[in-house]
mmCIF file of N, CA and C in Angstrom:
data_model
loop_
_atom_site.group_PDB
_atom_site.id
_atom_site.type_symbol
_atom_site.label_atom_id
_atom_site.label_comp_id
_atom_site.label_asym_id
_atom_site.label_seq_id
_atom_site.Cartn_x
_atom_site.Cartn_y
_atom_site.Cartn_z
ATOM 1 N N UNK A 1002 0.848 -1.178 0.000
ATOM 2 C CA UNK A 1002 0.001 0.000 0.001
ATOM 3 C C UNK A 1002 0.891 1.242 0.000
ATOM 4 N N UNK A 1003 0.526 2.195 -0.827
ATOM 5 C CA UNK A 1003 1.216 3.484 -0.873
ATOM 6 C C UNK A 1003 0.488 4.459 0.050
ATOM 7 N N UNK A 1004 1.245 5.169 0.851
ATOM 8 C CA UNK A 1004 0.694 6.221 1.699
ATOM 9 C C UNK A 1004 1.059 7.557 1.047
ATOM 10 N N UNK A 1005 0.047 8.378 0.803
ATOM 11 C CA UNK A 1005 0.245 9.679 0.176
ATOM 12 C C UNK A 1005 -0.121 10.735 1.202
ATOM 13 N N UNK A 1006 0.860 11.494 1.652
ATOM 14 C CA UNK A 1006 0.654 12.509 2.673
ATOM 15 C C UNK A 1006 0.479 13.865 1.996
ATOM 16 N N UNK A 1007 -0.679 14.496 2.197
ATOM 17 C CA UNK A 1007 -0.952 15.788 1.555
ATOM 18 C C UNK A 1007 -1.208 16.884 2.583
ATOM 19 N N UNK A 1008 -0.525 17.964 2.420
ATOM 20 C CA UNK A 1008 -0.827 19.202 3.128
ATOM 21 C C UNK A 1008 -0.840 20.246 2.040
ATOM 22 N N UNK A 1009 -2.033 20.571 1.557
ATOM 23 C CA UNK A 1009 -2.157 21.323 0.316
ATOM 24 C C UNK A 1009 -2.191 22.839 0.467
ATOM 25 N N UNK A 1010 -2.295 23.336 1.676
ATOM 26 C CA UNK A 1010 -2.305 24.780 1.851
ATOM 27 C C UNK A 1010 -3.487 25.462 1.198
ATOM 28 N N UNK A 1011 -4.650 24.812 1.254
ATOM 29 C CA UNK A 1011 -5.837 25.377 0.602
ATOM 30 C C UNK A 1011 -6.727 26.133 1.580
ATOM 31 N N UNK A 1012 -6.149 26.654 2.648
ATOM 32 C CA UNK A 1012 -6.930 27.387 3.646
ATOM 33 C C UNK A 1012 -7.705 28.548 3.069
ATOM 34 N N UNK A 1013 -7.097 29.243 2.104
ATOM 35 C CA UNK A 1013 -7.777 30.377 1.469
ATOM 36 C C UNK A 1013 -9.058 29.907 0.773
ATOM 37 N N UNK A 1014 -8.976 28.779 0.079
ATOM 38 C CA UNK A 1014 -10.150 28.250 -0.613
ATOM 39 C C UNK A 1014 -11.223 27.842 0.386
ATOM 40 N N UNK A 1015 -10.833 27.138 1.445
ATOM 41 C CA UNK A 1015 -11.806 26.694 2.450
ATOM 42 C C UNK A 1015 -12.472 27.878 3.135
ATOM 43 N N UNK A 1016 -11.684 28.900 3.461
ATOM 44 C CA UNK A 1016 -12.242 30.094 4.109
ATOM 45 C C UNK A 1016 -13.216 30.808 3.179
ATOM 46 N N UNK A 1017 -12.868 30.901 1.896
ATOM 47 C CA UNK A 1017 -13.745 31.568 0.931
ATOM 48 C C UNK A 1017 -15.045 30.791 0.742
ATOM 49 N N UNK A 1018 -14.951 29.469 0.734
ATOM 50 C CA UNK A 1018 -16.155 28.647 0.608
ATOM 51 C C UNK A 1018 -17.038 28.844 1.830
ATOM 52 N N UNK A 1019 -16.427 28.867 3.003
ATOM 53 C CA UNK A 1019 -17.187 29.077 4.240
ATOM 54 C C UNK A 1019 -17.938 30.405 4.210
ATOM 55 N N UNK A 1020 -17.339 31.399 3.551
ATOM 56 C CA UNK A 1020 -17.977 32.712 3.486
ATOM 57 C C UNK A 1020 -18.934 32.843 2.305
ATOM 58 N N UNK A 1021 -19.036 31.778 1.476
ATOM 59 C CA UNK A 1021 -20.014 31.776 0.387
ATOM 60 C C UNK A 1021 -19.503 32.295 -0.947
ATOM 61 N N UNK A 1022 -18.208 32.415 -1.143
ATOM 62 C CA UNK A 1022 -17.651 32.909 -2.398
ATOM 63 C C UNK A 1022 -17.901 31.898 -3.523
ATOM 64 N N UNK A 1023 -18.715 32.261 -4.538
ATOM 65 C CA UNK A 1023 -19.061 31.312 -5.600
ATOM 66 C C UNK A 1023 -17.879 30.946 -6.497
ATOM 67 N N UNK A 1024 -16.904 31.838 -6.651
ATOM 68 C CA UNK A 1024 -15.750 31.530 -7.501
ATOM 69 C C UNK A 1024 -14.912 30.414 -6.897
ATOM 70 N N UNK A 1025 -14.657 30.488 -5.595
ATOM 71 C CA UNK A 1025 -13.891 29.434 -4.934
ATOM 72 C C UNK A 1025 -14.697 28.148 -4.879
ATOM 73 N N UNK A 1026 -15.995 28.260 -4.677
ATOM 74 C CA UNK A 1026 -16.842 27.058 -4.644
ATOM 75 C C UNK A 1026 -16.759 26.335 -5.988
ATOM 76 N N UNK A 1027 -16.760 27.083 -7.073
ATOM 77 C CA UNK A 1027 -16.649 26.492 -8.406
ATOM 78 C C UNK A 1027 -15.275 25.840 -8.593
ATOM 79 N N UNK A 1028 -14.237 26.510 -8.124
ATOM 80 C CA UNK A 1028 -12.881 25.960 -8.209
ATOM 81 C C UNK A 1028 -12.785 24.625 -7.474
ATOM 82 N N UNK A 1029 -13.291 24.587 -6.247
ATOM 83 C CA UNK A 1029 -13.208 23.372 -5.445
ATOM 84 C C UNK A 1029 -14.060 22.261 -6.051
ATOM 85 N N UNK A 1030 -15.226 22.607 -6.589
ATOM 86 C CA UNK A 1030 -16.070 21.602 -7.237
ATOM 87 C C UNK A 1030 -15.335 20.975 -8.421
ATOM 88 N N UNK A 1031 -14.700 21.807 -9.243
ATOM 89 C CA UNK A 1031 -13.931 21.307 -10.380
ATOM 90 C C UNK A 1031 -12.764 20.446 -9.906
ATOM 91 N N UNK A 1032 -12.064 20.906 -8.864
ATOM 92 C CA UNK A 1032 -10.953 20.131 -8.311
ATOM 93 C C UNK A 1032 -11.441 18.766 -7.830
ATOM 94 N N UNK A 1033 -12.537 18.756 -7.065
ATOM 95 C CA UNK A 1033 -13.060 17.501 -6.520
ATOM 96 C C UNK A 1033 -13.481 16.536 -7.620
ATOM 97 N N UNK A 1034 -14.133 17.048 -8.664
ATOM 98 C CA UNK A 1034 -14.545 16.183 -9.782
ATOM 99 C C UNK A 1034 -13.322 15.576 -10.471
ATOM 100 N N UNK A 1035 -12.324 16.410 -10.739
ATOM 101 C CA UNK A 1035 -11.105 15.933 -11.403
ATOM 102 C C UNK A 1035 -10.361 14.925 -10.537
ATOM 103 N N UNK A 1036 -10.218 15.237 -9.254
ATOM 104 C CA UNK A 1036 -9.507 14.347 -8.341
ATOM 105 C C UNK A 1036 -10.256 13.021 -8.186
ATOM 106 N N UNK A 1037 -11.582 13.076 -8.096
ATOM 107 C CA UNK A 1037 -12.377 11.847 -7.961
ATOM 108 C C UNK A 1037 -12.208 10.964 -9.197
ATOM 109 N N UNK A 1038 -12.226 11.571 -10.390
ATOM 110 C CA UNK A 1038 -12.042 10.794 -11.619
ATOM 111 C C UNK A 1038 -10.653 10.160 -11.664
ATOM 112 N N UNK A 1039 -9.645 10.936 -11.317
ATOM 113 C CA UNK A 1039 -8.277 10.430 -11.316
ATOM 114 C C UNK A 1039 -8.116 9.279 -10.324
ATOM 115 N N UNK A 1040 -8.585 9.476 -9.099
ATOM 116 C CA UNK A 1040 -8.436 8.448 -8.071
ATOM 117 C C UNK A 1040 -9.265 7.212 -8.382
ATOM 118 N N UNK A 1041 -10.433 7.383 -8.963
ATOM 119 C CA UNK A 1041 -11.261 6.247 -9.365
ATOM 120 C C UNK A 1041 -10.521 5.400 -10.394
ATOM 121 N N UNK A 1042 -9.917 6.042 -11.375
ATOM 122 C CA UNK A 1042 -9.128 5.330 -12.382
ATOM 123 C C UNK A 1042 -7.945 4.616 -11.722
ATOM 124 N N UNK A 1043 -7.306 5.281 -10.804
ATOM 125 C CA UNK A 1043 -6.168 4.716 -10.070
ATOM 126 C C UNK A 1043 -6.593 3.444 -9.334
ATOM 127 N N UNK A 1044 -7.769 3.488 -8.707
ATOM 128 C CA UNK A 1044 -8.307 2.322 -7.992
ATOM 129 C C UNK A 1044 -8.635 1.204 -8.975
ATOM 130 N N UNK A 1045 -9.267 1.549 -10.101
ATOM 131 C CA UNK A 1045 -9.627 0.547 -11.107
ATOM 132 C C UNK A 1045 -8.402 -0.159 -11.688
ATOM 133 N N UNK A 1046 -7.259 0.524 -11.657
ATOM 134 C CA UNK A 1046 -6.018 -0.082 -12.132
ATOM 135 C C UNK A 1046 -5.408 -1.017 -11.091
ATOM 136 N N UNK A 1047 -6.080 -1.137 -9.942
ATOM 137 C CA UNK A 1047 -5.593 -2.028 -8.898
ATOM 138 C C UNK A 1047 -4.583 -1.414 -7.956
ATOM 139 N N UNK A 1048 -4.464 -0.106 -7.969
ATOM 140 C CA UNK A 1048 -3.509 0.578 -7.094
ATOM 141 C C UNK A 1048 -4.063 0.605 -5.675
ATOM 142 N N UNK A 1049 -3.237 0.291 -4.718
ATOM 143 C CA UNK A 1049 -3.631 0.291 -3.313
ATOM 144 C C UNK A 1049 -2.956 1.483 -2.634
ATOM 145 N N UNK A 1050 -3.750 2.409 -2.132
ATOM 146 C CA UNK A 1050 -3.195 3.635 -1.553
ATOM 147 C C UNK A 1050 -4.122 4.187 -0.479
ATOM 148 N N UNK A 1051 -3.571 5.056 0.343
ATOM 149 C CA UNK A 1051 -4.334 5.824 1.325
ATOM 150 C C UNK A 1051 -3.779 7.234 1.318
ATOM 151 N N UNK A 1052 -4.643 8.205 1.069
ATOM 152 C CA UNK A 1052 -4.262 9.610 1.146
ATOM 153 C C UNK A 1052 -4.516 10.070 2.570
ATOM 154 N N UNK A 1053 -3.487 10.606 3.189
ATOM 155 C CA UNK A 1053 -3.636 11.208 4.517
ATOM 156 C C UNK A 1053 -3.472 12.701 4.315
ATOM 157 N N UNK A 1054 -4.552 13.425 4.572
ATOM 158 C CA UNK A 1054 -4.596 14.848 4.273
ATOM 159 C C UNK A 1054 -4.823 15.650 5.543
ATOM 160 N N UNK A 1055 -4.038 16.689 5.718
ATOM 161 C CA UNK A 1055 -4.219 17.538 6.893
ATOM 162 C C UNK A 1055 -5.497 18.357 6.753
ATOM 163 N N UNK A 1056 -6.178 18.548 7.877
ATOM 164 C CA UNK A 1056 -7.409 19.332 7.877
ATOM 165 C C UNK A 1056 -7.117 20.824 7.758
ATOM 166 N N UNK A 1057 -5.901 21.223 8.020
ATOM 167 C CA UNK A 1057 -5.525 22.635 7.933
ATOM 168 C C UNK A 1057 -5.377 23.254 9.304
ATOM 169 N N UNK A 1058 -4.982 24.495 9.312
ATOM 170 C CA UNK A 1058 -4.699 25.197 10.558
ATOM 171 C C UNK A 1058 -5.638 26.364 10.808
ATOM 172 N N UNK A 1059 -6.703 26.456 10.040
ATOM 173 C CA UNK A 1059 -7.588 27.611 10.139
ATOM 174 C C UNK A 1059 -8.792 27.393 11.044
ATOM 175 N N UNK A 1060 -9.017 26.159 11.508
ATOM 176 C CA UNK A 1060 -10.164 25.878 12.354
ATOM 177 C C UNK A 1060 -11.485 25.952 11.609
ATOM 178 N N UNK A 1061 -11.487 25.675 10.312
ATOM 179 C CA UNK A 1061 -12.700 25.751 9.495
ATOM 180 C C UNK A 1061 -13.474 24.439 9.547
ATOM 181 N N UNK A 1062 -14.729 24.502 9.164
ATOM 182 C CA UNK A 1062 -15.597 23.334 9.151
ATOM 183 C C UNK A 1062 -15.120 22.337 8.105
ATOM 184 N N UNK A 1063 -15.068 21.065 8.456
ATOM 185 C CA UNK A 1063 -14.596 20.019 7.541
ATOM 186 C C UNK A 1063 -15.444 19.921 6.278
ATOM 187 N N UNK A 1064 -16.692 20.355 6.323
ATOM 188 C CA UNK A 1064 -17.543 20.293 5.131
ATOM 189 C C UNK A 1064 -17.017 21.197 4.018
ATOM 190 N N UNK A 1065 -16.146 22.145 4.357
ATOM 191 C CA UNK A 1065 -15.573 23.044 3.361
ATOM 192 C C UNK A 1065 -14.166 22.627 2.946
ATOM 193 N N UNK A 1066 -13.745 21.445 3.374
ATOM 194 C CA UNK A 1066 -12.422 20.949 3.018
ATOM 195 C C UNK A 1066 -12.367 20.637 1.529
ATOM 196 N N UNK A 1067 -11.186 20.704 0.970
ATOM 197 C CA UNK A 1067 -11.028 20.547 -0.472
ATOM 198 C C UNK A 1067 -11.425 19.165 -0.985
ATOM 199 N N UNK A 1068 -11.392 18.125 -0.143
ATOM 200 C CA UNK A 1068 -11.816 16.802 -0.569
ATOM 201 C C UNK A 1068 -13.260 16.483 -0.169
ATOM 202 N N UNK A 1069 -13.937 17.387 0.493
ATOM 203 C CA UNK A 1069 -15.272 17.097 1.025
ATOM 204 C C UNK A 1069 -16.327 16.871 -0.049
ATOM 205 N N UNK A 1070 -16.103 17.382 -1.246
ATOM 206 C CA UNK A 1070 -17.095 17.241 -2.313
ATOM 207 C C UNK A 1070 -16.999 15.946 -3.090
ATOM 208 N N UNK A 1071 -16.036 15.095 -2.763
ATOM 209 C CA UNK A 1071 -15.929 13.807 -3.448
ATOM 210 C C UNK A 1071 -16.995 12.893 -2.872
ATOM 211 N N UNK A 1072 -17.901 12.431 -3.728
ATOM 212 C CA UNK A 1072 -19.037 11.632 -3.261
ATOM 213 C C UNK A 1072 -18.871 10.143 -3.508
ATOM 214 N N UNK A 1073 -17.946 9.758 -4.366
ATOM 215 C CA UNK A 1073 -17.719 8.343 -4.661
ATOM 216 C C UNK A 1073 -17.177 7.659 -3.403
ATOM 217 N N UNK A 1074 -17.970 6.756 -2.833
ATOM 218 C CA UNK A 1074 -17.601 6.114 -1.563
ATOM 219 C C UNK A 1074 -16.331 5.279 -1.680
ATOM 220 N N UNK A 1075 -16.097 4.680 -2.838
ATOM 221 C CA UNK A 1075 -14.871 3.900 -3.021
ATOM 222 C C UNK A 1075 -13.657 4.818 -2.947
ATOM 223 N N UNK A 1076 -13.743 5.969 -3.590
ATOM 224 C CA UNK A 1076 -12.650 6.946 -3.529
ATOM 225 C C UNK A 1076 -12.518 7.485 -2.109
ATOM 226 N N UNK A 1077 -13.645 7.846 -1.497
ATOM 227 C CA UNK A 1077 -13.612 8.401 -0.135
ATOM 228 C C UNK A 1077 -12.982 7.437 0.870
ATOM 229 N N UNK A 1078 -13.143 6.145 0.631
ATOM 230 C CA UNK A 1078 -12.581 5.172 1.562
ATOM 231 C C UNK A 1078 -11.051 5.130 1.502
ATOM 232 N N UNK A 1079 -10.469 5.840 0.549
ATOM 233 C CA UNK A 1079 -9.018 5.917 0.418
ATOM 234 C C UNK A 1079 -8.461 7.259 0.905
ATOM 235 N N UNK A 1080 -9.298 8.066 1.568
ATOM 236 C CA UNK A 1080 -8.882 9.389 2.032
ATOM 237 C C UNK A 1080 -9.133 9.489 3.536
ATOM 238 N N UNK A 1081 -8.104 9.885 4.264
ATOM 239 C CA UNK A 1081 -8.213 10.095 5.706
ATOM 240 C C UNK A 1081 -7.784 11.526 5.995
ATOM 241 N N UNK A 1082 -8.701 12.334 6.518
ATOM 242 C CA UNK A 1082 -8.398 13.718 6.870
ATOM 243 C C UNK A 1082 -8.119 13.759 8.360
ATOM 244 N N UNK A 1083 -6.977 14.316 8.731
ATOM 245 C CA UNK A 1083 -6.571 14.364 10.137
ATOM 246 C C UNK A 1083 -6.394 15.800 10.598
ATOM 247 N N UNK A 1084 -6.602 16.004 11.881
ATOM 248 C CA UNK A 1084 -6.412 17.333 12.466
ATOM 249 C C UNK A 1084 -6.227 17.240 13.963
ATOM 250 N N UNK A 1085 -5.982 18.365 14.571
ATOM 251 C CA UNK A 1085 -5.787 18.426 16.015
ATOM 252 C C UNK A 1085 -7.106 18.183 16.730
ATOM 253 N N UNK A 1086 -7.030 17.601 17.918
ATOM 254 C CA UNK A 1086 -8.260 17.309 18.657
ATOM 255 C C UNK A 1086 -8.306 17.953 20.033
ATOM 256 N N UNK A 1087 -7.252 18.613 20.435
ATOM 257 C CA UNK A 1087 -7.282 19.286 21.734
ATOM 258 C C UNK A 1087 -6.402 20.522 21.680
ATOM 259 N N UNK A 1088 -6.658 21.409 22.605
ATOM 260 C CA UNK A 1088 -5.895 22.655 22.650
ATOM 261 C C UNK A 1088 -4.535 22.404 23.294
ATOM 262 N N UNK A 1089 -3.500 22.807 22.579
ATOM 263 C CA UNK A 1089 -2.135 22.677 23.108
ATOM 264 C C UNK A 1089 -1.372 23.940 22.748
ATOM 265 N N UNK A 1090 -0.161 23.997 23.153
ATOM 266 C CA UNK A 1090 0.694 25.127 22.802
ATOM 267 C C UNK A 1090 1.247 24.990 21.392
ATOM 268 N N UNK A 1091 0.879 23.927 20.712
ATOM 269 C CA UNK A 1091 1.361 23.673 19.357
ATOM 270 C C UNK A 1091 0.803 24.752 18.414
ATOM 271 N N UNK A 1092 1.659 25.483 17.727
ATOM 272 C CA UNK A 1092 1.162 26.542 16.834
ATOM 273 C C UNK A 1092 0.432 26.011 15.602
ATOM 274 N N UNK A 1093 0.513 24.698 15.354
ATOM 275 C CA UNK A 1093 -0.160 24.118 14.194
ATOM 276 C C UNK A 1093 -1.467 23.443 14.561
ATOM 277 N N UNK A 1094 -1.941 23.635 15.774
ATOM 278 C CA UNK A 1094 -3.198 23.035 16.215
ATOM 279 C C UNK A 1094 -4.385 23.735 15.570
ATOM 280 N N UNK A 1095 -5.439 23.003 15.247
ATOM 281 C CA UNK A 1095 -6.658 23.590 14.700
ATOM 282 C C UNK A 1095 -7.549 24.183 15.781
ATOM 283 N N UNK A 1096 -7.222 23.972 17.024
ATOM 284 C CA UNK A 1096 -8.080 24.416 18.110
ATOM 285 C C UNK A 1096 -7.711 25.795 18.544
#
């Protein structure tokens, strides 16, 4: 199994989506469709992988995450979004 670690720095996009910006929403929708198609093909080729993606450092709602619009359950089962779960002195905590 291949582990793919992603920290994409898409906080600006997530924040804009949270605020209702239609341009960013369109961008993320296009990204999600393209990524879902690519990953679906990758799975159909028999590739075994898990994407581990950071939730970000902005404390935004996960529903606005860049991978949140992927609806294909087979693709979604290959994506794990991780983030901080408690308040610490860590400057990279989401709390």
